[in-house]
Coordinates of C-alpha atoms in Angstrom, one line a residue:
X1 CA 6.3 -21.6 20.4
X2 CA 8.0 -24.8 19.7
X3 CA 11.2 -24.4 17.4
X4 CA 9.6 -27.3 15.4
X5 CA 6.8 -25.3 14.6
X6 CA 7.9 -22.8 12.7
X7 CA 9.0 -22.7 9.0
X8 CA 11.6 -20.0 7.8
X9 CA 12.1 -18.7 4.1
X10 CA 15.4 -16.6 4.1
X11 CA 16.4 -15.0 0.7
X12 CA 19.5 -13.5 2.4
X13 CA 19.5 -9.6 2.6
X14 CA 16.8 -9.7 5.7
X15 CA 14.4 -10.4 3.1
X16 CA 12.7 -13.9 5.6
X17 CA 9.2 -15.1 5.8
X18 CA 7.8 -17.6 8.6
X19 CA 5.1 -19.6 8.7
X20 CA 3.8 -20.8 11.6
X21 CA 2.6 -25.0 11.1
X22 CA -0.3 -23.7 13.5
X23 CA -2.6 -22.7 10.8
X24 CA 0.0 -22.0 8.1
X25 CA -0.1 -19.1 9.7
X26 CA 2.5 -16.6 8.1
X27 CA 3.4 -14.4 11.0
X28 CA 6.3 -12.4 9.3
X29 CA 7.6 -11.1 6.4
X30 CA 10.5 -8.9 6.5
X31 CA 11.9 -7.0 3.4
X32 CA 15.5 -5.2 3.9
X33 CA 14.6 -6.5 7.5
X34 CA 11.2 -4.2 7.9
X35 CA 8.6 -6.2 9.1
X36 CA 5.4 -6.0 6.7
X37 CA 3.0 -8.1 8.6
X38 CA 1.0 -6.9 12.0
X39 CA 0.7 -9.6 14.6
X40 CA -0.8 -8.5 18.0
X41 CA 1.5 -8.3 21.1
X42 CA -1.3 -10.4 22.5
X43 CA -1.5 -12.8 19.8
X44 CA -2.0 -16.4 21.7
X45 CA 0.1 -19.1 20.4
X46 CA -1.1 -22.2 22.1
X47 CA -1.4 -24.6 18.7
X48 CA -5.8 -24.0 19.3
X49 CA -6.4 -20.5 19.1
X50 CA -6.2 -18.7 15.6
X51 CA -3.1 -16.4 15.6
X52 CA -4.2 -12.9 15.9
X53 CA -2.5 -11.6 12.6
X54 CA 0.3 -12.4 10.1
X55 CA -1.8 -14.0 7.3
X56 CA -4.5 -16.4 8.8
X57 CA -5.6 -19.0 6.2
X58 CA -9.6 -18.9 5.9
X59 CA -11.2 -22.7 4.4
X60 CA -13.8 -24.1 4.1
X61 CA -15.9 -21.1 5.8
X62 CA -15.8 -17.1 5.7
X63 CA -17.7 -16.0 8.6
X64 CA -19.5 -17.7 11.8
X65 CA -20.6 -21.0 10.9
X66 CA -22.9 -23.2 12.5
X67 CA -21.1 -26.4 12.1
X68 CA -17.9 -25.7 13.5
X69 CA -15.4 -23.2 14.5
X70 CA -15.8 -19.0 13.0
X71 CA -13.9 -18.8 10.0
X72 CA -13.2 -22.5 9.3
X73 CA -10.7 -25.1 10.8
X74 CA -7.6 -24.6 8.3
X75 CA -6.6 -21.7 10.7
X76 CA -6.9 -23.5 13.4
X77 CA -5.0 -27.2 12.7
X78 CA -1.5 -28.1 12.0
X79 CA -0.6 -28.1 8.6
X80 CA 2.1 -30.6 6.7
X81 CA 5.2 -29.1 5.6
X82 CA 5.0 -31.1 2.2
X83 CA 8.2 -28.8 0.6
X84 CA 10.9 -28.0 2.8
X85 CA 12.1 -24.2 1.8
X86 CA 14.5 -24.9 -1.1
X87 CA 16.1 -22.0 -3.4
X88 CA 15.1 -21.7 -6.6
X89 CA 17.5 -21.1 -9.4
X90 CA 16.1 -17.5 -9.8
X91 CA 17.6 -17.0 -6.1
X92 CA 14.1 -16.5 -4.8
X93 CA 13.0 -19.4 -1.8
X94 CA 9.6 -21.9 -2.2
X95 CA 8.4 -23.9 0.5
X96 CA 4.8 -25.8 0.3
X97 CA 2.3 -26.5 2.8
X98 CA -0.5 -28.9 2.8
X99 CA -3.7 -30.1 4.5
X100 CA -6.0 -33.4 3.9
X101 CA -9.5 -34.6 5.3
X102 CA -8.8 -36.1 9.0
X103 CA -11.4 -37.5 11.5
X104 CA -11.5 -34.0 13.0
X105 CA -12.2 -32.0 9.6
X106 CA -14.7 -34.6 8.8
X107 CA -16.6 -34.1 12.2
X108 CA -17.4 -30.8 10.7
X109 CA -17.1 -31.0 7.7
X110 CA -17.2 -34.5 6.0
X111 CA -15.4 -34.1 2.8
X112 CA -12.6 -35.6 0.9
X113 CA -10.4 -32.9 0.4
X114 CA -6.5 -31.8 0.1
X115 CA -5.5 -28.0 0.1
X116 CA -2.0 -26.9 -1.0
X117 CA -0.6 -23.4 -0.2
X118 CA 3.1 -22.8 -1.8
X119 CA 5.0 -19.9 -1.2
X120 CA 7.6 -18.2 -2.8
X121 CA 9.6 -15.2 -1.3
X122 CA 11.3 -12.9 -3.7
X123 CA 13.4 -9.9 -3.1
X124 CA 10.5 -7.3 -2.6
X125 CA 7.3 -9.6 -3.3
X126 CA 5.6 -13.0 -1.6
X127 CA 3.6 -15.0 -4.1
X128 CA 1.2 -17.2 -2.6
X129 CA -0.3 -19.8 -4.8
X130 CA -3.4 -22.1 -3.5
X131 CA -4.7 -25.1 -5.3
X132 CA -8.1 -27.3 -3.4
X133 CA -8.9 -30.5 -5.2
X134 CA -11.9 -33.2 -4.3
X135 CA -10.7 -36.3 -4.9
X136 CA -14.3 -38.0 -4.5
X137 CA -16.1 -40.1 -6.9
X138 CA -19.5 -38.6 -6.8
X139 CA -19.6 -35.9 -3.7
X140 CA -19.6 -32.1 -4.9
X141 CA -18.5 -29.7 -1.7
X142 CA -18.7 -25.8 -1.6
X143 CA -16.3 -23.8 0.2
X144 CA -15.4 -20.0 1.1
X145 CA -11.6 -19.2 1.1
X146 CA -9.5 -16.0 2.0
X147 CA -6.6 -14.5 2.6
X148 CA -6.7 -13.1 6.3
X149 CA -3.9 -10.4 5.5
X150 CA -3.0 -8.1 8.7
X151 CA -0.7 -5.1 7.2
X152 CA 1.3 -3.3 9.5
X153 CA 0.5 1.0 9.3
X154 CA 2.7 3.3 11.2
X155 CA -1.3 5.0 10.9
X156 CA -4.3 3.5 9.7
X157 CA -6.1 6.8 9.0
X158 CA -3.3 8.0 6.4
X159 CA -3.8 4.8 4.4
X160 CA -5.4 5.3 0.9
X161 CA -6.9 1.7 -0.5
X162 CA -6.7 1.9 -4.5
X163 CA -8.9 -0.3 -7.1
X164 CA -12.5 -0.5 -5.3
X165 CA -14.1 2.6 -6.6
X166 CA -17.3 1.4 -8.5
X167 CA -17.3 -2.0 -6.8
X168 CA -20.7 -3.0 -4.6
X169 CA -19.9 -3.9 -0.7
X170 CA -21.9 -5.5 2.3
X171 CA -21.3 -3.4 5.3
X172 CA -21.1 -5.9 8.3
X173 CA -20.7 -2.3 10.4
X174 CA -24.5 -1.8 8.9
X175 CA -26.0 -5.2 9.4
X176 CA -25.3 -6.0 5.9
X177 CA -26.3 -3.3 4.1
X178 CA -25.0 -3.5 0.5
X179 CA -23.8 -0.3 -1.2
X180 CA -21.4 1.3 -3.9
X181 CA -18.0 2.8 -3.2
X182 CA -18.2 5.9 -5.0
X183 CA -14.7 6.8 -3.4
X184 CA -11.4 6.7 -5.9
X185 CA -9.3 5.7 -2.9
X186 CA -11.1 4.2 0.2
X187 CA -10.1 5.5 3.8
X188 CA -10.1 4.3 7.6
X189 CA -11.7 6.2 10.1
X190 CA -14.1 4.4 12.2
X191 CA -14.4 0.8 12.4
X192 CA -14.7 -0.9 9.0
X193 CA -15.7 -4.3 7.8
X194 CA -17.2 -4.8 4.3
X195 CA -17.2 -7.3 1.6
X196 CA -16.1 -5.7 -1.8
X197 CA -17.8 -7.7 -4.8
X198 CA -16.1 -8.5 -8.1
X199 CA -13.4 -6.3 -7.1
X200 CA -10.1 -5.8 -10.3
X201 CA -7.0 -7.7 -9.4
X202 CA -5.0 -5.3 -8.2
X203 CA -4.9 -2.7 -4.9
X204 CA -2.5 -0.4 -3.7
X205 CA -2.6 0.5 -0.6
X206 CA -0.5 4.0 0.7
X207 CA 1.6 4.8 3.3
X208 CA 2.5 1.5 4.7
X209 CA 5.6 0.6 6.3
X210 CA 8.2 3.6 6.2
X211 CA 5.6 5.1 3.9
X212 CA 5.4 3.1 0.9
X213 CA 3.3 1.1 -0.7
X214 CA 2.2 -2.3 -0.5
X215 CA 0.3 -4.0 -4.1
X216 CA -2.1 -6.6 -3.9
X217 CA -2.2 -8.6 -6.7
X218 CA -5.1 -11.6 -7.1
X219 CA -6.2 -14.2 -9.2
X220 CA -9.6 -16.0 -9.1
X221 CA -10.1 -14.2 -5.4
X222 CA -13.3 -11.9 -6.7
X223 CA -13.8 -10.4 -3.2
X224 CA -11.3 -8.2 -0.9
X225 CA -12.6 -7.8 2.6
X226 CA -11.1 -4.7 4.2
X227 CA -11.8 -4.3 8.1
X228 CA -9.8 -2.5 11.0
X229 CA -11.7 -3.3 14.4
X230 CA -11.3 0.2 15.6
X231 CA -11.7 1.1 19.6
X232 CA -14.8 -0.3 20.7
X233 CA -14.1 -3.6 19.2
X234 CA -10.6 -3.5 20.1
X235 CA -11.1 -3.7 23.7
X236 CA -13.5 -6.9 23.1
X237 CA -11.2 -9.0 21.8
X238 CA -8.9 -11.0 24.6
X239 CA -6.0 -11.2 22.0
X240 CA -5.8 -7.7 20.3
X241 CA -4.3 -4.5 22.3
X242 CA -6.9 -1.5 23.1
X243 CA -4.6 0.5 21.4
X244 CA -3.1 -1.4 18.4
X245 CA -6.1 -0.6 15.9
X246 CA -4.1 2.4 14.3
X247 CA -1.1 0.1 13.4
X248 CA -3.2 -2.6 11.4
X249 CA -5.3 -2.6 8.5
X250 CA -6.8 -5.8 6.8
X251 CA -7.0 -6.1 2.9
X252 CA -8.2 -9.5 2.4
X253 CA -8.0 -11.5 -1.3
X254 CA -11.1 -14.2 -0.9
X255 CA -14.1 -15.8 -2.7
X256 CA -16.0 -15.2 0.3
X257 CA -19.0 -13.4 -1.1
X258 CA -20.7 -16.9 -3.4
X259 CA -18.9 -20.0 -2.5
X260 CA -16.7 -22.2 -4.8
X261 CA -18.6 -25.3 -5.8
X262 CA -15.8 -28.1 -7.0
X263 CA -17.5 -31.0 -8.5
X264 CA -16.1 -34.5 -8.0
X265 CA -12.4 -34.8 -9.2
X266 CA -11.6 -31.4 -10.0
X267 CA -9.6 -28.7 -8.5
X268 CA -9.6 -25.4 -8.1
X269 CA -6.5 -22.9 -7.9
X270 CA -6.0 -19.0 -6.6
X271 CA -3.1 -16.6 -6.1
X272 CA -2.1 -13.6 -4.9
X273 CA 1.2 -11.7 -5.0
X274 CA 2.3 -8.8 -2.5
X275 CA 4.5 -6.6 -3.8
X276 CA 6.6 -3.9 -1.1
X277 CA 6.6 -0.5 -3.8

């Protein structure tokens, strides 16, 4: 990995986060130097591949797609670093990321578009705010967009998942079966992949890191995806350890469920703010 190619936000303290260009791809955040994010020891960074955890942007797609690559093309591209980190006057550090329309978004996808992603690393939080505006005249675009977040678990199956109780899922394990969390706290222990629906803005999820907490905290992202491959999927994936499942979980901030429609001229913005308890 080039040096060029990453982007460092250091508070002091060993509070940093990086961002990898390759996708604006965060692939750490440390708090009190203890690494928050799970990135696989067989993650590929070769500037094509999406990087196999950290935070993996998802735009303009959630899912396969039949126009272009799973999941989109923002993971996948090099993205402008429009704000070089700078500290703020609060002592907390901002840098700001951007992508436009090229000749290989629009062989996919042919829209005017410009995406900004600013982040902001405070002492025990890392706010993440996401504005997409379409500067056409006359052309409306949809899009799907999510928050790819990997958590690192010292074990997945002691994790407790807070704020989806009542909330309607599609169960991708279940060939998208839709059903109702009845559970006050959701669990892992087999492999997982569903689509919450109109879920609150806030999760908590247990016994992360050194057994605390990690909040979610969302804004206009009505969906949270939470998957964990488990074994059998595991060992399919050229990029992901056999045995690495248990120390990963995915709570993912999205609208991913309907798509955004942004009429001509008109932006739309999203946030989300982790928060080490």
């Amino acid at each position: 990995m080039a040096a060029t190619s990453v982007v460092v936000l250091d508070r002091g303290n060993n509070t940093t986060c990086t961002i990898n260009l390759h996708g604006a791809t965060v692939v750490s955040w440390r708090v009190n130097n203890q690494e928050q994010l799970f990135v696989s020891k067989q993650a590929v960074f070769d500037g094509k591949k999406a990087i196999r955890g950290g935070i993996p942007f998802i735009f303009p797609q959630f899912g396969p797609w039949t126009i272009g690559p799973q999941h989109g093309f923002a993971r996948i591209i090099r993205w402008h670093l429009e704000k070089a980190p700078e500290r703020l006057a609060s002592g907390d550090v901002e840098a700001v990321f951007s992508i436009l329309d090229t000749d290989f978004t629009r062989s996919m996808w042919n829209y005017p578009f410009r995406l900004t992603y600013r982040l902001i690393l405070r002492e025990k939080e890392l706010h993440f705010n996401i504005a997409v505006y379409n500067p056409s005249k006359d052309l409306t675009f949809s899009f799907n967009m999510l928050l790819h977040t990997y958590f690192k678990v010292p074990d997945v199956r002691r994790c407790q998942i807070t704020g989806l109780q009542g909330c309607t899922f599609i169960d991708k394990t279940r060939e998208g079966a839709v059903y109702q969390e009845v559970r006050d706290v959701v669990t892992i222990n087999e492999w997982t992949d569903r689509i919450y629906q109109n879920t609150p803005q806030e999760h908590i999820i247990t016994n992360v890191v050194s057994g605390r907490k990690m909040r979610i905290q969302k804004y206009n992202f009505p969906d949270t995806v939470v998957w964990n491959p488990w074994v059998d999927n595991a060992k399919d994936m050229s990029d992901f350890g056999d045995d690495e499942y248990p120390n990963m979980v995915c709570v993912e901030a999205g609208h991913v469920s309907s798509p955004v429609i942004l009429l001509p001229g008109t932006a739309f913005e999203a946030s989300q703010i982790l928060q080490v308890m």
